[in-house]
Tab-separated table of C-alpha atoms in Angstrom:
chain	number	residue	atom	x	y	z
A	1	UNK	CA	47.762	61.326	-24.068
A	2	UNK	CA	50.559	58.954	-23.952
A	3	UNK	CA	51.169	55.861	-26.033
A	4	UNK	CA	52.690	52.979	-24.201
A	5	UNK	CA	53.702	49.765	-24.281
A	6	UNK	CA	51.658	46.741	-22.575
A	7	UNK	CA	52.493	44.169	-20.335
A	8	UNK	CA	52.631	41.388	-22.973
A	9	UNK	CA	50.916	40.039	-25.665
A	10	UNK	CA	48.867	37.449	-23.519
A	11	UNK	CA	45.533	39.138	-23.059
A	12	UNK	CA	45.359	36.698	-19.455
A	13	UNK	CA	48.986	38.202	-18.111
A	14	UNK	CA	47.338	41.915	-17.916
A	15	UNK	CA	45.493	43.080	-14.629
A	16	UNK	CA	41.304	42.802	-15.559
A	17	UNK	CA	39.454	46.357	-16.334
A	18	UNK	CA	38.179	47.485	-13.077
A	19	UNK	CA	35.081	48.277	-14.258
A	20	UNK	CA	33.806	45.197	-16.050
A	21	UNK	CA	36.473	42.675	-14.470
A	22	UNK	CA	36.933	41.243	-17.971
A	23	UNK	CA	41.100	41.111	-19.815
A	24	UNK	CA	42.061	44.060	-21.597
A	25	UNK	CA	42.895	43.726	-25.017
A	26	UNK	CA	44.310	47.276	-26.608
A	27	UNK	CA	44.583	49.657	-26.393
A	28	UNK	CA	42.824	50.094	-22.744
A	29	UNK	CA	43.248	53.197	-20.283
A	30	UNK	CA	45.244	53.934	-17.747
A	31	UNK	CA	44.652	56.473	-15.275
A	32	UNK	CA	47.543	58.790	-14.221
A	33	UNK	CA	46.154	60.023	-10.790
A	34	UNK	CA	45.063	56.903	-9.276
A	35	UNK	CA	47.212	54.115	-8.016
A	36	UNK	CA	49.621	52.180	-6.835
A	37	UNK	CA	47.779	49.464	-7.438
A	38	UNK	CA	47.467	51.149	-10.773
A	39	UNK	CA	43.999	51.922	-11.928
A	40	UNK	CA	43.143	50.135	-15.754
A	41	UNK	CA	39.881	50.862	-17.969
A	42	UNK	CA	38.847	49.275	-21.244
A	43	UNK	CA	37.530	51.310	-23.915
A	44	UNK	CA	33.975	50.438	-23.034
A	45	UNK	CA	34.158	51.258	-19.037
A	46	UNK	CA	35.686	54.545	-20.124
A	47	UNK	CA	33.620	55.818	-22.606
A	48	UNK	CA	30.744	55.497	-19.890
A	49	UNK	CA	32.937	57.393	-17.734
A	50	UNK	CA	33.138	54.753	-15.352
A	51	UNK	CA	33.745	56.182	-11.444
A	52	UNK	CA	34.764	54.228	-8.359
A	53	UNK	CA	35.921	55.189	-5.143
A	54	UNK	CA	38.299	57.965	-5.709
A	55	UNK	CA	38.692	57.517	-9.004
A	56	UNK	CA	36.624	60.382	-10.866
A	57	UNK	CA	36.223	60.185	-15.189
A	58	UNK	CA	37.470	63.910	-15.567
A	59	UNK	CA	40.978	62.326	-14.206
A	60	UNK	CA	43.616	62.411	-16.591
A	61	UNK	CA	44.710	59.260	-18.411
A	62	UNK	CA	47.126	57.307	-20.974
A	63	UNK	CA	46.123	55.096	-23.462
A	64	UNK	CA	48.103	51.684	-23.145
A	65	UNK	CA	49.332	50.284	-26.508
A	66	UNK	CA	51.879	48.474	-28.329
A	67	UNK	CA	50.938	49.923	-31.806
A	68	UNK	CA	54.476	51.697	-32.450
A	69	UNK	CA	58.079	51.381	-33.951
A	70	UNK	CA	60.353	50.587	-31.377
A	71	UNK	CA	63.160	49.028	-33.664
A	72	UNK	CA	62.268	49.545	-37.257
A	73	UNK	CA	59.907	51.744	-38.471
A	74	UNK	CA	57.669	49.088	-40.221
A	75	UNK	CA	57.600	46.875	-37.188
A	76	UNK	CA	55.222	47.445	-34.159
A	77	UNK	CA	55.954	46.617	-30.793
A	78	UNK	CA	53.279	44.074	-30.859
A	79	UNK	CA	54.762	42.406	-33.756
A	80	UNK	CA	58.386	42.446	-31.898
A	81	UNK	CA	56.600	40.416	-29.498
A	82	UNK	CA	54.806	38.209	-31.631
A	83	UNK	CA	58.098	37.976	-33.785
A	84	UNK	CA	60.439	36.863	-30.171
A	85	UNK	CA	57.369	34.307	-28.952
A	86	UNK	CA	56.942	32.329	-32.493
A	87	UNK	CA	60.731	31.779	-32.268
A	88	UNK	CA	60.555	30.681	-28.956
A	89	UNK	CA	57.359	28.563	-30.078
A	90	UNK	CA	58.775	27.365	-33.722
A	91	UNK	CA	62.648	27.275	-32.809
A	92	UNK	CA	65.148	29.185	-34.415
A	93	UNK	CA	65.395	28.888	-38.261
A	94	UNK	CA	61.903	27.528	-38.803
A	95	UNK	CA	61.051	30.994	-40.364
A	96	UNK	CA	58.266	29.517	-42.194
A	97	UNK	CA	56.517	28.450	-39.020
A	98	UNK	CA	57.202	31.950	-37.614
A	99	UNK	CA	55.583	34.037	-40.498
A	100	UNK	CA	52.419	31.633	-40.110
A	101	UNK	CA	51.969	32.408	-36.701
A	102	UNK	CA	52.846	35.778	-36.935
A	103	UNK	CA	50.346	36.389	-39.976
A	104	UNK	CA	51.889	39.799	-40.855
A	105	UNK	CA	55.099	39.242	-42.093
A	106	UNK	CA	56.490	36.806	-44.383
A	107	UNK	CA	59.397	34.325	-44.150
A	108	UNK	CA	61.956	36.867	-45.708
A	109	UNK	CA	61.092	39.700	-43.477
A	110	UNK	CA	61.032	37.632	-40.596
A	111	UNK	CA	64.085	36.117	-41.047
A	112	UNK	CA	65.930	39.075	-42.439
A	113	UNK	CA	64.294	41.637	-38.961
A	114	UNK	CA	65.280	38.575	-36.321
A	115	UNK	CA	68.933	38.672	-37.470
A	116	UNK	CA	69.286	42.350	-37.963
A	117	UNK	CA	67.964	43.450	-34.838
A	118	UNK	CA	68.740	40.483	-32.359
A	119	UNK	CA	71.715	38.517	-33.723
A	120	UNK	CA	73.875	40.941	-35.712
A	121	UNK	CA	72.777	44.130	-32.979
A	122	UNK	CA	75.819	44.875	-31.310
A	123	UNK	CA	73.474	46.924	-29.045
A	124	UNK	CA	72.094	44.004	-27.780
A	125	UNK	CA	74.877	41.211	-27.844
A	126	UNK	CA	75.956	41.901	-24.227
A	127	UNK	CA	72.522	43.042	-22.978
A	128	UNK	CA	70.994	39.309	-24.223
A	129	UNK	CA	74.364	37.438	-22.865
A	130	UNK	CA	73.430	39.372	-19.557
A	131	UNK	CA	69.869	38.435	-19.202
A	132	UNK	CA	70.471	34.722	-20.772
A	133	UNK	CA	73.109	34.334	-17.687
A	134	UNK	CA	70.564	35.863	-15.057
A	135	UNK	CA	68.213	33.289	-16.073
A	136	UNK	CA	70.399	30.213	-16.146
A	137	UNK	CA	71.694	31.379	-12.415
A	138	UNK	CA	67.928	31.831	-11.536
A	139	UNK	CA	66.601	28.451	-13.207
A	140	UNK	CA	69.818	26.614	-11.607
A	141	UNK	CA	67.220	24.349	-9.354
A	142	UNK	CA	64.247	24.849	-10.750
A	143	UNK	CA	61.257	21.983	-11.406
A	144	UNK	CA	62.481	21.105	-14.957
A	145	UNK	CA	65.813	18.683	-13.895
A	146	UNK	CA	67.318	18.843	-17.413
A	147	UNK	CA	69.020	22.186	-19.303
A	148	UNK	CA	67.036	23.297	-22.717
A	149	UNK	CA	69.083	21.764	-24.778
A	150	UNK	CA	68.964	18.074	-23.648
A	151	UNK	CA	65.906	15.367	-24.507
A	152	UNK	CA	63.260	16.009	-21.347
A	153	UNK	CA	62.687	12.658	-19.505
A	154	UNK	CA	59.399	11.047	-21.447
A	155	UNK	CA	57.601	8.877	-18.653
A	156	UNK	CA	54.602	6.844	-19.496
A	157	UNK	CA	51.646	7.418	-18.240
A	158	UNK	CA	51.289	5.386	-14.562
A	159	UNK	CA	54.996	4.330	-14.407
A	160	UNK	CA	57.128	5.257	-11.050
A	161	UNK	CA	58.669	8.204	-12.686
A	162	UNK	CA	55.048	9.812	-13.644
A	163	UNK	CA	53.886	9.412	-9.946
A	164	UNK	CA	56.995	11.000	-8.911
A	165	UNK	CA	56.579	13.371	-11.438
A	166	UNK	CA	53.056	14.022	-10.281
A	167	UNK	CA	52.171	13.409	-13.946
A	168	UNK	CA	54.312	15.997	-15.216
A	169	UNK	CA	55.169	16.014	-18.932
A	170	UNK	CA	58.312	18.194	-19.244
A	171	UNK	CA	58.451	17.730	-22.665
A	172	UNK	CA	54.979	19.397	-23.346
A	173	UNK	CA	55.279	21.529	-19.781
A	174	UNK	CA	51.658	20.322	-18.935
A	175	UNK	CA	50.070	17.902	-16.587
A	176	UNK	CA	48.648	14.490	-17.562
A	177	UNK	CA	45.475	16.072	-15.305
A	178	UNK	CA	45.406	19.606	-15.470
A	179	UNK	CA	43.888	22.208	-12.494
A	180	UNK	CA	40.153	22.369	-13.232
A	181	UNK	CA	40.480	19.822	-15.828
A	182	UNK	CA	37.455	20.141	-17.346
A	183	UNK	CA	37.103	23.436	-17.292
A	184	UNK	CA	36.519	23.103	-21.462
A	185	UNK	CA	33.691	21.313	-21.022
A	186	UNK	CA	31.561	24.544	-20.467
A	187	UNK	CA	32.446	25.616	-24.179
A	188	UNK	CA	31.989	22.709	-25.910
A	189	UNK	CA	28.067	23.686	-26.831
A	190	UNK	CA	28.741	27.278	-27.450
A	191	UNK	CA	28.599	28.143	-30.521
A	192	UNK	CA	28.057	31.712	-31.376
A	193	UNK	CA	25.409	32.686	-34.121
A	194	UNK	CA	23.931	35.817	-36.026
A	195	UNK	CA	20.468	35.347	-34.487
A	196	UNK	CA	21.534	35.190	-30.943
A	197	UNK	CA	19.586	37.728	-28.942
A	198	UNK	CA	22.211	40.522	-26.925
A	199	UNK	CA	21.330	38.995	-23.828
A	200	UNK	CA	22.174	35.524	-25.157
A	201	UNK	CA	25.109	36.399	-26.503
A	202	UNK	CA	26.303	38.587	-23.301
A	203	UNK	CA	26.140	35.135	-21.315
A	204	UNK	CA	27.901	33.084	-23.805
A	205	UNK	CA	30.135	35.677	-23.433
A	206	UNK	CA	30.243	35.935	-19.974
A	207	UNK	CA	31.289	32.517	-19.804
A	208	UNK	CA	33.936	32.791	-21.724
A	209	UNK	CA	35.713	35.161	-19.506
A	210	UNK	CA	34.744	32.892	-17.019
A	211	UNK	CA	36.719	29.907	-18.695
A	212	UNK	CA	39.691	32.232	-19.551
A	213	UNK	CA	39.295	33.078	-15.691
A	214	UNK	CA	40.217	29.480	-15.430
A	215	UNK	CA	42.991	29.252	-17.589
A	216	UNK	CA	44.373	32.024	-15.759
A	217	UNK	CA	44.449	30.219	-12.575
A	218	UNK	CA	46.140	27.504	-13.873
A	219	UNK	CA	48.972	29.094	-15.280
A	220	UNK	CA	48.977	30.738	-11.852
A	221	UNK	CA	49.508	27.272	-10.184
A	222	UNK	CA	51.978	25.976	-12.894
A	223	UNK	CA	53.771	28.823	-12.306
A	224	UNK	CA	53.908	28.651	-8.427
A	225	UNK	CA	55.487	24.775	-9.108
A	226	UNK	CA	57.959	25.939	-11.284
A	227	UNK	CA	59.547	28.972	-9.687
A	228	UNK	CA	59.579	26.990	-6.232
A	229	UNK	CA	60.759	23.568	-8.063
A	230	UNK	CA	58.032	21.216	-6.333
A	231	UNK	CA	58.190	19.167	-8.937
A	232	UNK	CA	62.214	18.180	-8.804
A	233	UNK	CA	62.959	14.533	-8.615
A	234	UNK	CA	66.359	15.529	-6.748
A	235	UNK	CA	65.067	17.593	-4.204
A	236	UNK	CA	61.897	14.627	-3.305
A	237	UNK	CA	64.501	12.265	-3.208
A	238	UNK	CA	66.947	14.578	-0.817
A	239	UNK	CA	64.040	15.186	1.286
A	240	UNK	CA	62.784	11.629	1.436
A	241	UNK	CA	66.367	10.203	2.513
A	242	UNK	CA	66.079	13.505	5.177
A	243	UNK	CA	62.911	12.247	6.921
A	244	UNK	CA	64.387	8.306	6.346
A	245	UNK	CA	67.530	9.393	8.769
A	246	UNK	CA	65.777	11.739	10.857
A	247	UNK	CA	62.955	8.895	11.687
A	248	UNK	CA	66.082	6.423	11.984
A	249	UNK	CA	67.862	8.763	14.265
A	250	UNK	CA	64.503	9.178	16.622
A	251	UNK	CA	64.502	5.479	17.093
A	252	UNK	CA	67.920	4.988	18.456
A	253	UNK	CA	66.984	7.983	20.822
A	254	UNK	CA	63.523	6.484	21.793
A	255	UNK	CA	66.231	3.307	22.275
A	256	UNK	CA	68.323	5.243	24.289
A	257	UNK	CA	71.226	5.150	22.291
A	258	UNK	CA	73.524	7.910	21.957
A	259	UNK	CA	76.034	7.099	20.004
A	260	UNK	CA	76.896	5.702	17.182
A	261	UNK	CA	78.821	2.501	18.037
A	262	UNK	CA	75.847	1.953	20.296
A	263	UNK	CA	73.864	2.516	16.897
A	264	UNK	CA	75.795	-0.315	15.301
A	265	UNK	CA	75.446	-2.421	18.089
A	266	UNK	CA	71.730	-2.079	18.211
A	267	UNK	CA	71.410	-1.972	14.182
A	268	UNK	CA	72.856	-5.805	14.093
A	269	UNK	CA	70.674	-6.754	17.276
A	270	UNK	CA	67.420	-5.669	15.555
A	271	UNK	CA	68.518	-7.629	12.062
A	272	UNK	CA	69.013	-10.486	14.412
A	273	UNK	CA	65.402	-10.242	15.830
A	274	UNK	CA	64.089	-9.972	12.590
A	275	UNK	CA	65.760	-13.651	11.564
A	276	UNK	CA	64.375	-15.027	14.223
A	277	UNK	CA	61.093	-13.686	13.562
A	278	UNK	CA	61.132	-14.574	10.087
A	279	UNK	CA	62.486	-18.291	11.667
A	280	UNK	CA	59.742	-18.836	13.931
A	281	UNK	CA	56.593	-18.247	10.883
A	282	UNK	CA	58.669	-20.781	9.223
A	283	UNK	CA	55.901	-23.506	10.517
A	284	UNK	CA	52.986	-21.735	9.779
A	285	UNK	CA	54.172	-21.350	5.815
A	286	UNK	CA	55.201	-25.139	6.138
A	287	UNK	CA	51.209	-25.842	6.713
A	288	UNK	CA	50.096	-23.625	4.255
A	289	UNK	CA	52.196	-25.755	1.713
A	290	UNK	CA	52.015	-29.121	2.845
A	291	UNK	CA	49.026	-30.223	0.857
A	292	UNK	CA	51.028	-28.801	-2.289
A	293	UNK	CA	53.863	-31.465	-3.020
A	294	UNK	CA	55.416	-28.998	-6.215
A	295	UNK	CA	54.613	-25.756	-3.784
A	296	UNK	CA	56.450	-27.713	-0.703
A	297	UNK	CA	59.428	-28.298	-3.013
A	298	UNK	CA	58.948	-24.727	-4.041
A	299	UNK	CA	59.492	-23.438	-0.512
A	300	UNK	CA	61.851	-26.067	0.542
A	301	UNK	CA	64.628	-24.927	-2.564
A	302	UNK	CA	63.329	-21.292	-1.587
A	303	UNK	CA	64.361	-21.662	2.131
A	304	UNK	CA	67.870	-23.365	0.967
A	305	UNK	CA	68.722	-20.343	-1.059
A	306	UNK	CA	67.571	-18.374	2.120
A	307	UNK	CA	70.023	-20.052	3.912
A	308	UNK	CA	72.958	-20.269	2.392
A	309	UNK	CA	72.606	-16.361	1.891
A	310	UNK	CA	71.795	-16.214	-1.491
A	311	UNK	CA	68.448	-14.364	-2.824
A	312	UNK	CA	65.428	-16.975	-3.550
A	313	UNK	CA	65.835	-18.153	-7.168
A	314	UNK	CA	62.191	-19.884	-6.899
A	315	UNK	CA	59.662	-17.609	-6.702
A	316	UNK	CA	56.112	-18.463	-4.634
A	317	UNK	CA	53.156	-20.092	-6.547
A	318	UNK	CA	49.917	-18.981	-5.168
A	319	UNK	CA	47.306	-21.281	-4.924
A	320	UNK	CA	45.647	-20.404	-8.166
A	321	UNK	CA	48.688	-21.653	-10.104
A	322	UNK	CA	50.142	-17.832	-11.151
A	323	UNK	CA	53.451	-16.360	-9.918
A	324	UNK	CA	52.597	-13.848	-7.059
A	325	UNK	CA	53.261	-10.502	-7.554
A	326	UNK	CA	55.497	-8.921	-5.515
A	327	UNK	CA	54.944	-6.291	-2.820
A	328	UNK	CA	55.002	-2.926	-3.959
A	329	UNK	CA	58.466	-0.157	-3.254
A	330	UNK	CA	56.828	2.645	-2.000
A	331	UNK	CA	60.011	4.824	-1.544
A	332	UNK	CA	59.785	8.299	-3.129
A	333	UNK	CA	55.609	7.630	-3.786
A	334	UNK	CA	53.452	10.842	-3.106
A	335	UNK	CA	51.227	10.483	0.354
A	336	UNK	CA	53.472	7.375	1.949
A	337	UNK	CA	54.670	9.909	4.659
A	338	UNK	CA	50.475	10.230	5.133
A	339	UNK	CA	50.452	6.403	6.194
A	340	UNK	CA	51.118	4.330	9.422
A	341	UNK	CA	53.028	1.193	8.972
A	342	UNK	CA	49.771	-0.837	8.598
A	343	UNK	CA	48.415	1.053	6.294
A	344	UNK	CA	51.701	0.797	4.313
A	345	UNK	CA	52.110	-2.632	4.677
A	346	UNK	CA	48.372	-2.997	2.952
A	347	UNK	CA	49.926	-0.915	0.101
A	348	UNK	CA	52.298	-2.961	-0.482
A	349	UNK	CA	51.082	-6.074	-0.612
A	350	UNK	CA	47.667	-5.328	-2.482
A	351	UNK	CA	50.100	-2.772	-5.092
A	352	UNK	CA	48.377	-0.207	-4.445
A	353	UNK	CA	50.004	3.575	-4.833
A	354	UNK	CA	49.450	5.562	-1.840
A	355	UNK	CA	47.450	8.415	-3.157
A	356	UNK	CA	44.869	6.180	-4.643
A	357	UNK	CA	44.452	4.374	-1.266
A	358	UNK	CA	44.079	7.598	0.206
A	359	UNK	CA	41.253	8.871	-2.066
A	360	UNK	CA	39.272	5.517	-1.880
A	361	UNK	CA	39.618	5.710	1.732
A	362	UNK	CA	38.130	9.456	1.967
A	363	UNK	CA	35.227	8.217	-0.478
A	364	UNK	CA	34.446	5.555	2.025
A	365	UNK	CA	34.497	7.285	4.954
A	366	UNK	CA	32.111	9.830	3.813
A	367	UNK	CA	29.446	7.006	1.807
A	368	UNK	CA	29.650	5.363	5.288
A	369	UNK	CA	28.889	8.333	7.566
A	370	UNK	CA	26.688	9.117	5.019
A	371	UNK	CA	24.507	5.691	5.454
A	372	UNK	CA	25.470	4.524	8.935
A	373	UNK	CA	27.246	1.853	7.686
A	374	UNK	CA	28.936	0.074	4.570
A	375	UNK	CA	28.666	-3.352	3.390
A	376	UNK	CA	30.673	-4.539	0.209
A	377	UNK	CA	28.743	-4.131	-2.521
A	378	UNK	CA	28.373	-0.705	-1.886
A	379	UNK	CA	32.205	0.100	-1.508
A	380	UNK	CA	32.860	-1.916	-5.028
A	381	UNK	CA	30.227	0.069	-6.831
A	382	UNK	CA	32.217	3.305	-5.318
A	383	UNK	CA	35.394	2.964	-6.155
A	384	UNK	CA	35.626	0.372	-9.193
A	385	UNK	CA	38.396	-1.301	-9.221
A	386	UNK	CA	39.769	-4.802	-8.853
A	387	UNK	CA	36.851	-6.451	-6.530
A	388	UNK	CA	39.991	-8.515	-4.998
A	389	UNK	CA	41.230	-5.052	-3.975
A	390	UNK	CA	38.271	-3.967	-2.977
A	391	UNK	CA	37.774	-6.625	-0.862
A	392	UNK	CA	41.267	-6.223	0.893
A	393	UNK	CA	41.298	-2.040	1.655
A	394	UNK	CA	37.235	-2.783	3.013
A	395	UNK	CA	38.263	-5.770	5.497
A	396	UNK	CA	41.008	-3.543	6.402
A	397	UNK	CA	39.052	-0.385	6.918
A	398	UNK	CA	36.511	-2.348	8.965
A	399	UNK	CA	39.038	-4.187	11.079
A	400	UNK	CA	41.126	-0.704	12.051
A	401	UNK	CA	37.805	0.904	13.069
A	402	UNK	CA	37.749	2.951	10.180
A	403	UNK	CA	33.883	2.184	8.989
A	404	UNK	CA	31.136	-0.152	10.387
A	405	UNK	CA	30.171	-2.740	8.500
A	406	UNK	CA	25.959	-2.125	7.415
């Protein structure tokens, strides 16, 4: 029997026993005559000599642990790994952090073992310089835009940088709203006691695996983000200016334009139409603000600025008396690229990001196949938020066609 070393110290990075599906803690099994995919056992499975398929229990096996020397004799290899992940959890120096997590070792020995073996080694000076190069040259783009040394980028929670972030917390490496967020909820009336039957306590335990199941799953996903970089700010923004040009460039062909002094040409045209556009609702906003004598001087000083080319310096009152809010930039925002130009342009002017527009359009769409119909009261009570809002996304809904009015 053979006596080796494990994949890593995180029961949820080893492969699950085959027989019982649940994370191996050691020292499991390993048979030598099955595999690849090679063929794992935990103590229990094997001591039932557990069979499948080809696998028989008279094969001949190795018993996977980390409980030996590798660099000093009074170190295991389990606590060389515990030793290298509390310095990468506590920082370097902060020995006294580093002996509390390890729990077997004390500040001294900690400190004295780290700087024997992995500072002073000369044996592993180049071998560390080697791999710390390999990873900077594989990190280069990654989904974290800032080196491990600078201050991450903080956002707060619902600013422009969080969406674009996709809630991302770099300086935590977590989500604002995790995968199967509430995937702790399950535990959170389990509490394990000596008069539990063994059935009892089999399901409690059962659904803990279950939950670390979970966990696995997300580190799965926040590891497919961050070795493909789908969270980098540089790359959204390169690929958003992309499909800007690319959309740009279509129109001048639907145009039939085919160069680009033609492209010029046509560019100053089209700013042209829109000036006369603008020109021509300048009646209707007259009539709007004509019973308004400080809201008609408002837009008269507003249209003067226009004008002579400078930006408005008096904003718009509303009728209610309050400064109007401005439409909302929805460059870079997740799900605009999902939109058509009305359904930006409702966005924009009722603030509203596009991924929550999309979501509160799904939910009415189903609640009014659902019932046949929708009438307002039943779309506020859905999605709960500003009953102005509200009002605005279900008048547009039911004037595209969207949903039928009950």
């Amino acid at each position: 029997m053979d006596r080796l070393g494990s994949f890593s110290n995180d029961p949820s990075d080893k492969p699950p026993c085959r027989g019982c599906s649940s994370y191996l803690m050691e020292p499991y099994i390993k048979c030598a005559e099955c595999g690849p995919p090679p063929f794992f056992l935990c103590l229990q499975c094997f001591t039932r000599g557990f069979e499948y398929k080809k696998h028989q229990s008279d094969h001949t096996y190795e018993i996977m642990t980390s409980d030996f020397p590798v660099l000093d004799p009074s170190w295991t290899a389990q606590e060389e790994m515990a030793l290298l992940e509390a310095v990468m959890d506590c920082g370097f120096g902060n020995w006294q952090d580093v002996a509390n997590q390890m729990c077997t070792k004390t500040k001294e020995e900690c400190e004295k073992h780290y700087m024997k073996h992995f500072i002073n080694n000369p044996l592993f000076a180049s071998t560390l310089l080697n791999l710390k190069q390999a990873e900077e040259a594989k990190t280069t783009d990654t989904a974290i835009p800032f080196h491990s040394t600078d201050d991450p980028p903080r956002p707060t929670f619902d600013s422009l940088l969080s969406r674009d972030m996709a809630g991302y917390m770099p300086a935590r490496a977590d989500f604002i709203e995790e995968f199967d967020n509430y995937a702790e909820w399950d535990l959170r009336d389990i509490d394990f006691v000596e008069d539990d039957s063994d059935i009892l306590h089999a399901l409690k335990m059962a659904v803990v695996d279950i939950y670390h199941s979970r966990l696995k799953e997300r580190q799965r996903r926040k590891k497919i983000i961050r070795d493909h970089g789908l969270i980098n700010l540089r790359k959204f923004q390169l690929e958003f200016e992309l499909r800007r040009e690319i959309k740009r460039l279509q129109e001048y062909r639907t145009a039939g334009i085919t160069n680009f002094c033609s492209a010029r040409t046509y560019d100053h045209l089209k700013k042209t139409r829109e000036e006369e556009r603008l020109k021509r609702t300048m009646l209707s906003e007259v009539l709007q603000y004509i019973q308004d004598s400080s809201a008609c001087q408002q837009w008269l000083r507003r249209q003067a600025d226009i004008d002579s080319g400078l930006s408005p310096s008096v904003p718009m009152a509303s009728n209610s008396g309050r400064r109007s809010a401005p439409p909302l930039n929805l460059t870079g925002l997740p799900g605009t690229e999902k939109l058509n130009e009305k359904e930006k342009e409702l966005c924009q002017m009722v603030r509203l990001v596009p991924g929550a527009y999309l979501e509160y359009k799904s939910a009415l769409l189903n609640e009014c196949n659902k019932q046949g119909g929708l009438r307002l009261a039943q779309a506020r009570a859905l999605i709960k938020i500003d009953v102005n809002k509200t009002r605005k996304i279900y008048d547009f809904l039911i004037r595209e066609g969207y949903i039928t009015k009950a």
